[in-house]
Short mmCIF file of C-alpha atoms in Angstrom, two decimals:
data_model
loop_
_atom_site.label_atom_id
_atom_site.label_comp_id
_atom_site.label_asym_id
_atom_site.label_seq_id
_atom_site.Cartn_x
_atom_site.Cartn_y
_atom_site.Cartn_z
CA MET A 1 89.71 59.31 108.91
CA ASN A 2 86.59 57.74 110.36
CA ARG A 3 87.98 58.12 113.84
CA PHE A 4 86.33 61.55 113.78
CA GLU A 5 82.63 61.48 114.56
CA LYS A 6 81.89 65.16 114.14
CA ILE A 7 83.78 67.85 112.26
CA ILE A 8 82.95 71.51 111.70
CA PHE A 9 84.36 73.55 108.82
CA ILE A 10 84.11 77.34 109.04
CA ASP A 11 85.16 78.97 105.78
CA ASP A 12 83.57 81.76 103.78
CA ASP A 13 84.63 80.18 100.47
CA GLU A 14 81.73 78.22 98.99
CA ILE A 15 83.99 76.38 96.56
CA THR A 16 86.31 75.18 99.32
CA ASN A 17 83.33 73.95 101.32
CA PHE A 18 81.82 72.19 98.32
CA LEU A 19 85.11 70.46 97.48
CA MET A 20 85.54 69.29 101.07
CA LYS A 21 82.00 67.89 101.16
CA GLU A 22 82.62 65.97 97.96
CA SER A 23 86.01 64.75 99.12
CA LEU A 24 84.59 63.50 102.41
CA LYS A 25 81.88 61.59 100.53
CA ARG A 26 84.41 60.01 98.17
CA GLN A 27 86.61 58.95 101.06
CA GLY A 28 83.69 57.26 102.81
CA PHE A 29 83.57 59.57 105.81
CA THR A 30 80.68 58.30 107.94
CA GLY A 31 80.74 60.92 110.66
CA GLU A 32 78.92 64.22 110.71
CA ALA A 33 80.45 67.19 108.89
CA VAL A 34 78.83 70.58 109.41
CA PHE A 35 79.80 73.53 107.21
CA PHE A 36 79.42 77.23 107.94
CA GLU A 37 80.25 80.18 105.71
CA THR A 38 80.28 82.64 108.60
CA ALA A 39 81.91 82.44 112.01
CA THR A 40 78.81 84.07 113.50
CA ASP A 41 76.59 81.20 112.33
CA ALA A 42 79.06 78.63 113.67
CA LEU A 43 79.25 80.38 117.03
CA SER A 44 75.46 80.44 117.30
CA TYR A 45 75.31 76.75 116.40
CA LEU A 46 77.89 75.80 119.03
CA ASP A 47 76.18 77.92 121.67
CA LYS A 48 72.87 76.11 121.11
CA ALA A 49 74.14 72.62 120.29
CA GLU A 50 73.28 70.07 122.94
CA ASN A 51 75.90 67.65 121.65
CA ALA A 52 78.73 70.15 121.28
CA SER A 53 80.88 68.05 123.62
CA GLN A 54 80.90 65.32 120.94
CA LEU A 55 82.63 67.60 118.47
CA ASP A 56 86.09 66.33 117.51
CA VAL A 57 87.61 69.00 115.27
CA ILE A 58 86.91 72.54 114.08
CA PHE A 59 88.65 73.74 110.93
CA LEU A 60 88.60 77.52 111.07
CA ASP A 61 89.47 79.94 108.30
CA ILE A 62 91.29 83.00 109.57
CA LYS A 63 90.33 85.63 107.03
CA MET A 64 86.57 86.01 106.77
CA PRO A 65 84.35 89.06 106.44
CA GLY A 66 82.64 90.22 109.61
CA MET A 67 83.89 87.96 112.37
CA ASP A 68 87.29 86.51 111.46
CA GLY A 69 88.80 83.35 112.91
CA PHE A 70 90.51 85.09 115.81
CA ASP A 71 87.33 86.98 116.70
CA PHE A 72 85.54 83.62 116.68
CA LEU A 73 88.07 82.17 119.13
CA ASP A 74 87.74 85.22 121.38
CA GLN A 75 83.96 84.85 121.40
CA LEU A 76 84.19 81.11 122.16
CA ALA A 77 86.13 82.01 125.29
CA ALA A 78 84.01 85.04 126.22
CA GLN A 79 80.80 82.98 126.04
CA GLY A 80 82.33 79.97 127.81
CA ILE A 81 81.69 77.74 124.81
CA ASP A 82 85.34 76.68 124.73
CA GLN A 83 84.73 75.00 128.09
CA LYS A 84 81.82 72.87 126.90
CA ILE A 85 83.48 71.61 123.73
CA LYS A 86 86.42 69.27 123.67
CA ALA A 87 87.23 69.91 120.03
CA ARG A 88 90.64 70.71 118.70
CA VAL A 89 90.81 73.75 116.44
CA TYR A 90 92.98 73.90 113.35
CA MET A 91 93.37 77.29 111.74
CA LEU A 92 93.17 77.45 107.94
CA SER A 93 94.86 80.09 105.85
CA SER A 94 95.87 80.63 102.26
CA SER A 95 98.63 83.00 103.36
CA GLU A 96 102.03 82.28 104.84
CA ASN A 97 101.63 85.14 107.30
CA ALA A 98 103.96 84.42 110.22
CA THR A 99 101.98 86.82 112.42
CA ASP A 100 98.80 84.75 111.97
CA MET A 101 100.69 81.56 112.69
CA LYS A 102 102.18 83.03 115.86
CA LYS A 103 98.88 84.53 117.01
CA SER A 104 97.10 81.18 116.58
CA GLN A 105 99.55 79.68 119.08
CA GLU A 106 98.24 82.03 121.76
CA TYR A 107 94.99 80.05 121.98
CA ALA A 108 95.12 76.82 123.99
CA ILE A 109 92.25 75.34 121.97
CA VAL A 110 94.20 75.75 118.72
CA LYS A 111 96.25 72.66 118.00
CA GLY A 112 97.63 73.53 114.59
CA PHE A 113 97.83 75.77 111.58
CA LEU A 114 97.08 74.37 108.12
CA HIS A 115 97.69 76.00 104.79
CA LYS A 116 95.13 76.03 102.02
CA PRO A 117 94.29 74.39 99.84
CA PHE A 118 93.09 72.03 102.54
CA THR A 119 93.29 68.41 101.50
CA LEU A 120 92.11 65.11 102.85
CA GLU A 121 95.74 64.27 103.44
CA SER A 122 95.81 67.18 105.90
CA LEU A 123 92.84 65.67 107.72
CA GLU A 124 94.42 62.22 107.78
CA LYS A 125 97.65 63.61 109.31
CA ILE A 126 95.67 65.05 112.21
#
């Protein structure tokens, strides 16, 4: 797992974010993990981040209030941010919605679709 230097989690569920932070600590993750509860905040962060090219993975919840995961991906492309980051995006969802899974495949930056609850085993498989 420590082959990742920088990970971003974008999920509006505080409990999920808290559990992932604790799990990463327990597993001895030594990289940087940044958590956002809104896609808007994450987008702003990536737009301003000088070291965005060092980002390895973005875990992106699909269903969020305001800007959802697909809106986030559209904005990444519209603002050219997808060109300055080399991160792989993995969509997160608690549903088995085949439409969401198919739609996520339309984005070149998206490398996979993971079902919640997200586990460290999911991260290790990546």
